[in-house]
Amino acid sequence: MDGDWRETLVPGGIFGNLRIVRRLGSGGMGVVFLAENPKGARCALKVLAPSDDQSFAERFLHEADFATRARHPNLVEVWDAGRDAATGLFYHVMEYLPGGSLRDLVSASKNGLPVERAVSIARDVAHALVHIERNGMVHRDIKPDNVLFAADGTAKLADFGISRFEQRGDVRATSASAVIGTPAYMAPEQMLDSHSVDIRADIYSFGVMLYELLAGRRPNAGENAMNTLAKAIEGRAFPDVRESRPDVPPALAALVAEMTLPDPDDRPRSAALVLGRLIPLLGASAGPEQVREEAPARPPWYRDRGVLFAATAMVLALEALVLAVFRALRGG
């Protein structure tokens, strides 16, 4: 990032009404800083790297628009967005999450996280995916770097900079032929065509991440993207996570295996299905309202043959009862 404005994005610098505290890191489309408002409240300031491509700014603002509308406890909140008059830079003002990233947590754990902790984090991420799926979005960059922790340990999904917004069309910040995402976590179909993927690509990335949380390494560690893609085209699935982590429950291992299958048609078709299989693994109920809200919709009763036959039988039995009563009354 070059230019005269660069002097403002240093500790002590002023950006709008915010004072820069320090740089936190880089996201998919910009640089993130810890900042304070005039009252001393802390926030995260994300600044878009300057570009001559106007589509980058469109996507950046589109990302903020989605985040401000589709609020959820497991999504990082965006409070403000726009273009700074003094520097001409596009920015987001977001909640600051002091708990660090899932990448930090995984890096500190050599042999994987405790199973209960891994499932708890996965449950939070699944809730976030259910919400964004219902809002017509595909994240396209699920990975530990994009999962942040609040002070109370709640996991929140961040960085929608390269997401695909189905309801408003895909505002592309890259050419149609470009591969969008992080290769180590990308689904095979995303490596081939990043612009037409659906939630099943996110589920694949989520599965790779969950495998990493449990085993302490990715199932494709040491491979380049082309080797991973070649194996997927051949139909070769990843090794069972229990080979690296024998204490993983069979139900959880089976879920991870299904989430990372090469063919998207073989994976869970929705984030709600993944969530529904994670909740029982926590050993505690998520509450009837939460489970009912996230559970996949049942087919209409008239498309369920069992229900239809039972209803027909009930109607016929009731009709027979009415006729019997009528005849008894007439006979009396």
CSV table of C-alpha atoms in Angstrom, one decimal:
chain,number,residue,atom,x,y,z
A,1,MET,CA,0.0,0.0,0.0
A,2,ASP,CA,1.7,3.2,-1.2
A,3,GLY,CA,0.8,6.8,-1.2
A,4,ASP,CA,0.7,9.9,1.1
A,5,TRP,CA,-2.2,8.4,3.0
A,6,ARG,CA,0.1,5.6,4.2
A,7,GLU,CA,1.3,7.8,7.0
A,8,THR,CA,-2.1,7.7,8.6
A,9,LEU,CA,-2.3,3.9,8.8
A,10,VAL,CA,0.4,3.6,11.5
A,11,PRO,CA,0.1,3.5,15.3
A,12,GLY,CA,-1.2,6.8,16.5
A,13,GLY,CA,-2.4,7.8,13.0
A,14,ILE,CA,-5.9,9.3,12.6
A,15,PHE,CA,-8.4,7.8,10.1
A,16,GLY,CA,-11.7,9.6,10.1
A,17,ASN,CA,-12.6,9.8,13.8
A,18,LEU,CA,-10.5,6.7,14.6
A,19,ARG,CA,-7.0,6.4,16.1
A,20,ILE,CA,-4.9,3.6,14.8
A,21,VAL,CA,-3.6,1.3,17.6
A,22,ARG,CA,-1.8,-1.4,15.6
A,23,ARG,CA,-2.0,-3.5,12.5
A,24,LEU,CA,-3.8,-6.8,13.0
A,25,GLY,CA,-3.3,-8.5,9.7
A,26,SER,CA,-4.5,-8.8,6.1
A,27,GLY,CA,-7.8,-10.1,4.8
A,28,GLY,CA,-9.0,-11.3,1.4
A,29,MET,CA,-9.3,-7.7,0.1
A,30,GLY,CA,-7.6,-5.4,2.5
A,31,VAL,CA,-5.6,-4.7,5.7
A,32,VAL,CA,-7.1,-4.8,9.1
A,33,PHE,CA,-6.1,-2.5,12.0
A,34,LEU,CA,-7.1,-2.2,15.7
A,35,ALA,CA,-8.5,1.2,16.2
A,36,GLU,CA,-10.2,3.3,18.9
A,37,ASN,CA,-13.0,5.8,18.7
A,38,PRO,CA,-12.9,9.2,20.6
A,39,LYS,CA,-14.5,7.5,23.6
A,40,GLY,CA,-11.8,4.8,23.7
A,41,ALA,CA,-13.9,2.0,22.5
A,42,ARG,CA,-12.0,-0.5,20.3
A,43,CYS,CA,-13.0,-1.7,16.9
A,44,ALA,CA,-11.4,-3.3,13.8
A,45,LEU,CA,-10.8,-1.1,10.8
A,46,LYS,CA,-10.5,-2.8,7.5
A,47,VAL,CA,-9.1,-0.7,4.7
A,48,LEU,CA,-9.3,-1.8,1.0
A,49,ALA,CA,-5.9,-1.8,-0.8
A,50,PRO,CA,-6.0,0.8,-3.6
A,51,SER,CA,-6.7,-0.5,-7.0
A,52,ASP,CA,-7.6,0.9,-10.5
A,53,ASP,CA,-10.2,-1.9,-10.8
A,54,GLN,CA,-13.5,-0.4,-9.7
A,55,SER,CA,-15.0,-3.9,-9.2
A,56,PHE,CA,-12.8,-4.3,-6.1
A,57,ALA,CA,-14.5,-1.3,-4.4
A,58,GLU,CA,-17.9,-2.6,-5.5
A,59,ARG,CA,-17.3,-6.0,-4.0
A,60,PHE,CA,-15.8,-4.4,-0.8
A,61,LEU,CA,-18.9,-2.3,-0.3
A,62,HIS,CA,-21.2,-5.2,-1.3
A,63,GLU,CA,-19.5,-7.3,1.4
A,64,ALA,CA,-20.2,-4.6,4.0
A,65,ASP,CA,-23.8,-4.2,2.9
A,66,PHE,CA,-24.4,-8.0,3.3
A,67,ALA,CA,-22.7,-8.0,6.7
A,68,THR,CA,-24.8,-5.1,8.1
A,69,ARG,CA,-28.0,-6.7,6.9
A,70,ALA,CA,-27.5,-10.3,7.6
A,71,ARG,CA,-26.5,-10.1,11.3
A,72,HIS,CA,-25.9,-13.2,13.3
A,73,PRO,CA,-24.1,-14.1,16.5
A,74,ASN,CA,-21.6,-16.2,14.6
A,75,LEU,CA,-20.8,-13.6,12.0
A,76,VAL,CA,-18.4,-10.7,12.6
A,77,GLU,CA,-20.4,-7.5,12.8
A,78,VAL,CA,-19.8,-4.6,10.4
A,79,TRP,CA,-21.0,-1.3,11.9
A,80,ASP,CA,-20.0,1.2,9.2
A,81,ALA,CA,-18.6,1.3,5.7
A,82,GLY,CA,-17.8,3.9,3.1
A,83,ARG,CA,-15.0,6.0,1.5
A,84,ASP,CA,-12.8,8.2,3.6
A,85,ALA,CA,-12.9,11.8,2.3
A,86,ALA,CA,-9.3,12.6,3.4
A,87,THR,CA,-7.6,9.6,1.9
A,88,GLY,CA,-10.0,8.3,-0.7
A,89,LEU,CA,-9.7,4.8,0.8
A,90,PHE,CA,-12.7,2.5,1.2
A,91,TYR,CA,-13.1,1.1,4.7
A,92,HIS,CA,-15.2,-1.1,7.0
A,93,VAL,CA,-15.5,-0.5,10.8
A,94,MET,CA,-16.2,-3.9,12.5
A,95,GLU,CA,-16.3,-5.4,15.9
A,96,TYR,CA,-13.0,-6.2,17.4
A,97,LEU,CA,-12.6,-9.8,18.5
A,98,PRO,CA,-9.8,-10.1,21.1
A,99,GLY,CA,-9.8,-13.9,21.2
A,100,GLY,CA,-7.5,-14.3,18.2
A,101,SER,CA,-8.1,-16.6,15.2
A,102,LEU,CA,-8.7,-20.3,14.9
A,103,ARG,CA,-5.4,-20.4,13.0
A,104,ASP,CA,-3.6,-19.3,16.2
A,105,LEU,CA,-5.4,-22.0,18.1
A,106,VAL,CA,-4.5,-24.7,15.6
A,107,SER,CA,-0.9,-23.6,15.4
A,108,ALA,CA,-0.6,-23.9,19.2
A,109,SER,CA,-1.9,-27.4,19.2
A,110,LYS,CA,0.4,-30.0,17.7
A,111,ASN,CA,-1.9,-33.0,17.8
A,112,GLY,CA,-5.3,-31.4,17.3
A,113,LEU,CA,-7.9,-29.8,19.6
A,114,PRO,CA,-9.9,-31.7,22.2
A,115,VAL,CA,-12.8,-33.3,20.4
A,116,GLU,CA,-15.4,-31.4,22.4
A,117,ARG,CA,-13.7,-28.1,21.7
A,118,ALA,CA,-13.4,-28.9,18.0
A,119,VAL,CA,-17.1,-29.8,17.8
A,120,SER,CA,-18.1,-26.7,19.7
A,121,ILE,CA,-16.2,-24.5,17.2
A,122,ALA,CA,-17.6,-26.4,14.3
A,123,ARG,CA,-21.1,-25.9,15.7
A,124,ASP,CA,-20.6,-22.1,15.7
A,125,VAL,CA,-19.3,-22.2,12.1
A,126,ALA,CA,-22.1,-24.4,11.0
A,127,HIS,CA,-24.6,-21.9,12.5
A,128,ALA,CA,-22.9,-19.1,10.5
A,129,LEU,CA,-23.1,-21.2,7.3
A,130,VAL,CA,-26.7,-22.0,7.8
A,131,HIS,CA,-27.4,-18.2,8.0
A,132,ILE,CA,-25.4,-17.2,5.0
A,133,GLU,CA,-26.8,-20.0,2.9
A,134,ARG,CA,-30.4,-18.8,3.7
A,135,ASN,CA,-29.3,-15.3,2.6
A,136,GLY,CA,-28.1,-16.6,-0.8
A,137,MET,CA,-24.4,-16.5,-0.2
A,138,VAL,CA,-21.4,-18.8,-0.7
A,139,HIS,CA,-18.4,-17.8,1.4
A,140,ARG,CA,-15.7,-19.5,-0.8
A,141,ASP,CA,-12.9,-19.1,1.7
A,142,ILE,CA,-13.7,-21.2,4.8
A,143,LYS,CA,-10.4,-21.7,6.7
A,144,PRO,CA,-9.0,-21.3,10.2
A,145,ASP,CA,-7.7,-17.8,9.4
A,146,ASN,CA,-11.3,-16.6,8.8
A,147,VAL,CA,-12.7,-17.8,12.1
A,148,LEU,CA,-12.2,-15.4,15.0
A,149,PHE,CA,-13.1,-15.6,18.7
A,150,ALA,CA,-15.0,-13.2,20.9
A,151,ALA,CA,-13.9,-12.7,24.5
A,152,ASP,CA,-16.4,-15.4,25.6
A,153,GLY,CA,-15.0,-17.9,23.2
A,154,THR,CA,-17.7,-17.7,20.6
A,155,ALA,CA,-16.4,-18.5,17.1
A,156,LYS,CA,-17.4,-16.0,14.4
A,157,LEU,CA,-16.9,-16.3,10.7
A,158,ALA,CA,-15.2,-13.4,9.0
A,159,ASP,CA,-14.0,-12.0,5.7
A,160,PHE,CA,-16.7,-12.1,3.0
A,161,GLY,CA,-14.4,-10.4,0.5
A,162,ILE,CA,-14.5,-13.1,-2.1
A,163,SER,CA,-17.9,-14.5,-1.3
A,164,ARG,CA,-20.5,-15.2,-4.0
A,165,PHE,CA,-23.8,-13.3,-3.5
A,166,GLU,CA,-26.4,-15.3,-5.4
A,167,GLN,CA,-29.4,-13.0,-4.8
A,168,ARG,CA,-27.7,-9.9,-6.3
A,169,GLY,CA,-25.4,-11.6,-8.8
A,170,ASP,CA,-21.8,-12.4,-8.4
A,171,VAL,CA,-19.9,-9.0,-8.3
A,172,ARG,CA,-16.5,-10.3,-9.4
A,173,ALA,CA,-13.3,-8.7,-8.3
A,174,THR,CA,-11.4,-11.0,-10.6
A,175,SER,CA,-11.7,-12.3,-14.2
A,176,ALA,CA,-14.1,-15.1,-14.9
A,177,SER,CA,-11.2,-17.5,-15.5
A,178,ALA,CA,-9.5,-16.8,-12.2
A,179,VAL,CA,-9.5,-19.3,-9.3
A,180,ILE,CA,-11.0,-17.7,-6.1
A,181,GLY,CA,-10.2,-19.1,-2.7
A,182,THR,CA,-7.4,-20.7,-0.7
A,183,PRO,CA,-6.2,-23.8,-2.6
A,184,ALA,CA,-5.5,-25.9,0.5
A,185,TYR,CA,-9.1,-25.8,1.5
A,186,MET,CA,-10.9,-25.5,-1.9
A,187,ALA,CA,-13.4,-28.0,-3.2
A,188,PRO,CA,-12.4,-29.7,-6.5
A,189,GLU,CA,-15.3,-27.9,-8.3
A,190,GLN,CA,-14.1,-24.6,-7.0
A,191,MET,CA,-10.6,-25.2,-8.4
A,192,LEU,CA,-12.2,-25.7,-11.8
A,193,ASP,CA,-14.9,-23.0,-11.7
A,194,SER,CA,-15.0,-20.6,-8.7
A,195,HIS,CA,-18.0,-18.7,-10.0
A,196,SER,CA,-20.7,-21.4,-10.1
A,197,VAL,CA,-20.2,-23.1,-6.8
A,198,ASP,CA,-22.9,-23.5,-4.2
A,199,ILE,CA,-22.9,-24.1,-0.4
A,200,ARG,CA,-21.5,-27.6,-0.9
A,201,ALA,CA,-18.1,-26.0,-1.8
A,202,ASP,CA,-18.2,-24.3,1.6
A,203,ILE,CA,-19.1,-27.6,3.3
A,204,TYR,CA,-16.0,-29.2,1.7
A,205,SER,CA,-13.8,-26.4,2.9
A,206,PHE,CA,-15.4,-26.7,6.3
A,207,GLY,CA,-14.7,-30.4,6.3
A,208,VAL,CA,-11.1,-29.9,5.6
A,209,MET,CA,-10.9,-27.4,8.4
A,210,LEU,CA,-12.7,-29.7,10.8
A,211,TYR,CA,-10.3,-32.5,9.9
A,212,GLU,CA,-7.4,-30.1,10.7
A,213,LEU,CA,-8.9,-29.2,14.1
A,214,LEU,CA,-9.1,-32.9,15.0
A,215,ALA,CA,-5.8,-34.2,13.5
A,216,GLY,CA,-3.6,-31.2,13.9
A,217,ARG,CA,-3.0,-31.1,10.1
A,218,ARG,CA,-5.0,-30.9,6.9
A,219,PRO,CA,-5.8,-34.2,5.1
A,220,ASN,CA,-4.0,-32.8,2.1
A,221,ALA,CA,-1.0,-31.4,4.0
A,222,GLY,CA,2.1,-31.4,1.8
A,223,GLU,CA,0.2,-31.6,-1.5
A,224,ASN,CA,-0.1,-28.8,-4.0
A,225,ALA,CA,-3.5,-27.9,-5.4
A,226,MET,CA,-3.0,-29.8,-8.6
A,227,ASN,CA,-2.2,-33.1,-6.8
A,228,THR,CA,-5.3,-32.6,-4.6
A,229,LEU,CA,-7.5,-31.9,-7.7
A,230,ALA,CA,-6.0,-34.9,-9.6
A,231,LYS,CA,-6.9,-37.3,-6.7
A,232,ALA,CA,-10.4,-35.8,-6.5
A,233,ILE,CA,-10.9,-36.3,-10.2
A,234,GLU,CA,-9.9,-39.9,-9.7
A,235,GLY,CA,-12.5,-40.1,-7.0
A,236,ARG,CA,-10.0,-40.7,-4.2
A,237,ALA,CA,-11.3,-39.6,-0.8
A,238,PHE,CA,-9.1,-38.4,2.1
A,239,PRO,CA,-7.9,-40.8,4.8
A,240,ASP,CA,-10.1,-41.5,7.8
A,241,VAL,CA,-9.4,-38.8,10.4
A,242,ARG,CA,-9.2,-41.6,13.0
A,243,GLU,CA,-5.9,-42.8,11.4
A,244,SER,CA,-4.4,-39.7,13.0
A,245,ARG,CA,-6.8,-39.3,15.9
A,246,PRO,CA,-8.2,-42.6,17.1
A,247,ASP,CA,-10.3,-41.0,19.8
A,248,VAL,CA,-12.6,-39.2,17.3
A,249,PRO,CA,-16.1,-40.7,17.6
A,250,PRO,CA,-17.2,-42.8,14.6
A,251,ALA,CA,-20.2,-40.4,13.9
A,252,LEU,CA,-17.9,-37.4,13.7
A,253,ALA,CA,-15.3,-39.2,11.5
A,254,ALA,CA,-18.1,-40.2,9.2
A,255,LEU,CA,-19.4,-36.6,9.0
A,256,VAL,CA,-15.9,-35.3,8.2
A,257,ALA,CA,-15.5,-38.0,5.5
A,258,GLU,CA,-18.8,-37.1,3.9
A,259,MET,CA,-18.1,-33.3,3.9
A,260,THR,CA,-14.9,-33.8,2.0
A,261,LEU,CA,-16.0,-36.3,-0.6
A,262,PRO,CA,-14.8,-35.3,-4.1
A,263,ASP,CA,-18.2,-35.3,-5.8
A,264,PRO,CA,-20.4,-32.4,-4.4
A,265,ASP,CA,-23.5,-34.6,-4.9
A,266,ASP,CA,-22.2,-37.0,-2.3
A,267,ARG,CA,-21.7,-34.4,0.4
A,268,PRO,CA,-24.4,-33.1,2.8
A,269,ARG,CA,-26.6,-30.8,0.6
A,270,SER,CA,-27.0,-28.0,3.1
A,271,ALA,CA,-25.3,-26.5,6.1
A,272,ALA,CA,-28.4,-27.3,8.2
A,273,LEU,CA,-27.8,-31.0,7.7
A,274,VAL,CA,-24.2,-30.6,8.9
A,275,LEU,CA,-25.4,-28.7,12.0
A,276,GLY,CA,-28.0,-31.3,12.7
A,277,ARG,CA,-25.3,-33.9,12.9
A,278,LEU,CA,-22.9,-31.8,15.0
A,279,ILE,CA,-25.4,-30.9,17.7
A,280,PRO,CA,-25.8,-34.4,19.2
A,281,LEU,CA,-22.0,-34.8,19.3
A,282,LEU,CA,-21.8,-32.0,21.9
A,283,GLY,CA,-23.6,-34.2,24.4
A,284,ALA,CA,-26.1,-31.4,25.2
A,285,SER,CA,-29.2,-30.1,23.5
A,286,ALA,CA,-29.1,-26.9,21.7
A,287,GLY,CA,-32.6,-26.1,22.8
A,288,PRO,CA,-35.9,-26.9,20.9
A,289,GLU,CA,-36.2,-23.5,19.2
A,290,GLN,CA,-32.6,-23.6,17.9
A,291,VAL,CA,-32.8,-27.2,16.6
A,292,ARG,CA,-36.3,-26.6,15.1
A,293,GLU,CA,-35.0,-23.4,13.3
A,294,GLU,CA,-31.9,-25.1,11.8
A,295,ALA,CA,-33.4,-28.5,11.0
A,296,PRO,CA,-33.9,-29.2,7.3
A,297,ALA,CA,-37.5,-28.7,6.1
A,298,ARG,CA,-39.6,-31.9,5.9
A,299,PRO,CA,-41.4,-32.6,2.6
A,300,PRO,CA,-45.1,-31.6,2.4
A,301,TRP,CA,-47.4,-34.2,3.9
A,302,TYR,CA,-49.1,-34.9,0.5
A,303,ARG,CA,-45.7,-36.0,-0.9
A,304,ASP,CA,-45.1,-38.5,1.9
A,305,ARG,CA,-46.8,-41.8,0.9
A,306,GLY,CA,-46.8,-43.1,4.5
A,307,VAL,CA,-48.6,-40.0,5.7
A,308,LEU,CA,-51.0,-39.9,2.7
A,309,PHE,CA,-52.0,-43.6,3.2
A,310,ALA,CA,-52.5,-43.1,6.9
A,311,ALA,CA,-54.7,-40.0,6.3
A,312,THR,CA,-56.7,-41.9,3.7
A,313,ALA,CA,-57.2,-44.8,6.1
A,314,MET,CA,-58.3,-42.5,8.8
A,315,VAL,CA,-60.9,-40.8,6.5
A,316,LEU,CA,-62.3,-44.2,5.4
A,317,ALA,CA,-62.5,-45.4,9.0
A,318,LEU,CA,-64.3,-42.2,10.1
A,319,GLU,CA,-66.7,-42.5,7.2
A,320,ALA,CA,-67.5,-46.1,8.2
A,321,LEU,CA,-68.0,-45.0,11.8
A,322,VAL,CA,-70.4,-42.2,10.7
A,323,LEU,CA,-72.4,-44.7,8.6
A,324,ALA,CA,-72.6,-47.2,11.5
A,325,VAL,CA,-73.8,-44.6,13.9
A,326,PHE,CA,-76.4,-43.3,11.3
A,327,ARG,CA,-77.7,-46.9,10.7
A,328,ALA,CA,-77.9,-47.5,14.4
A,329,LEU,CA,-79.9,-44.4,15.0
A,330,ARG,CA,-82.3,-45.3,12.2
A,331,GLY,CA,-82.7,-48.8,13.4
A,332,GLY,CA,-83.5,-47.5,16.9
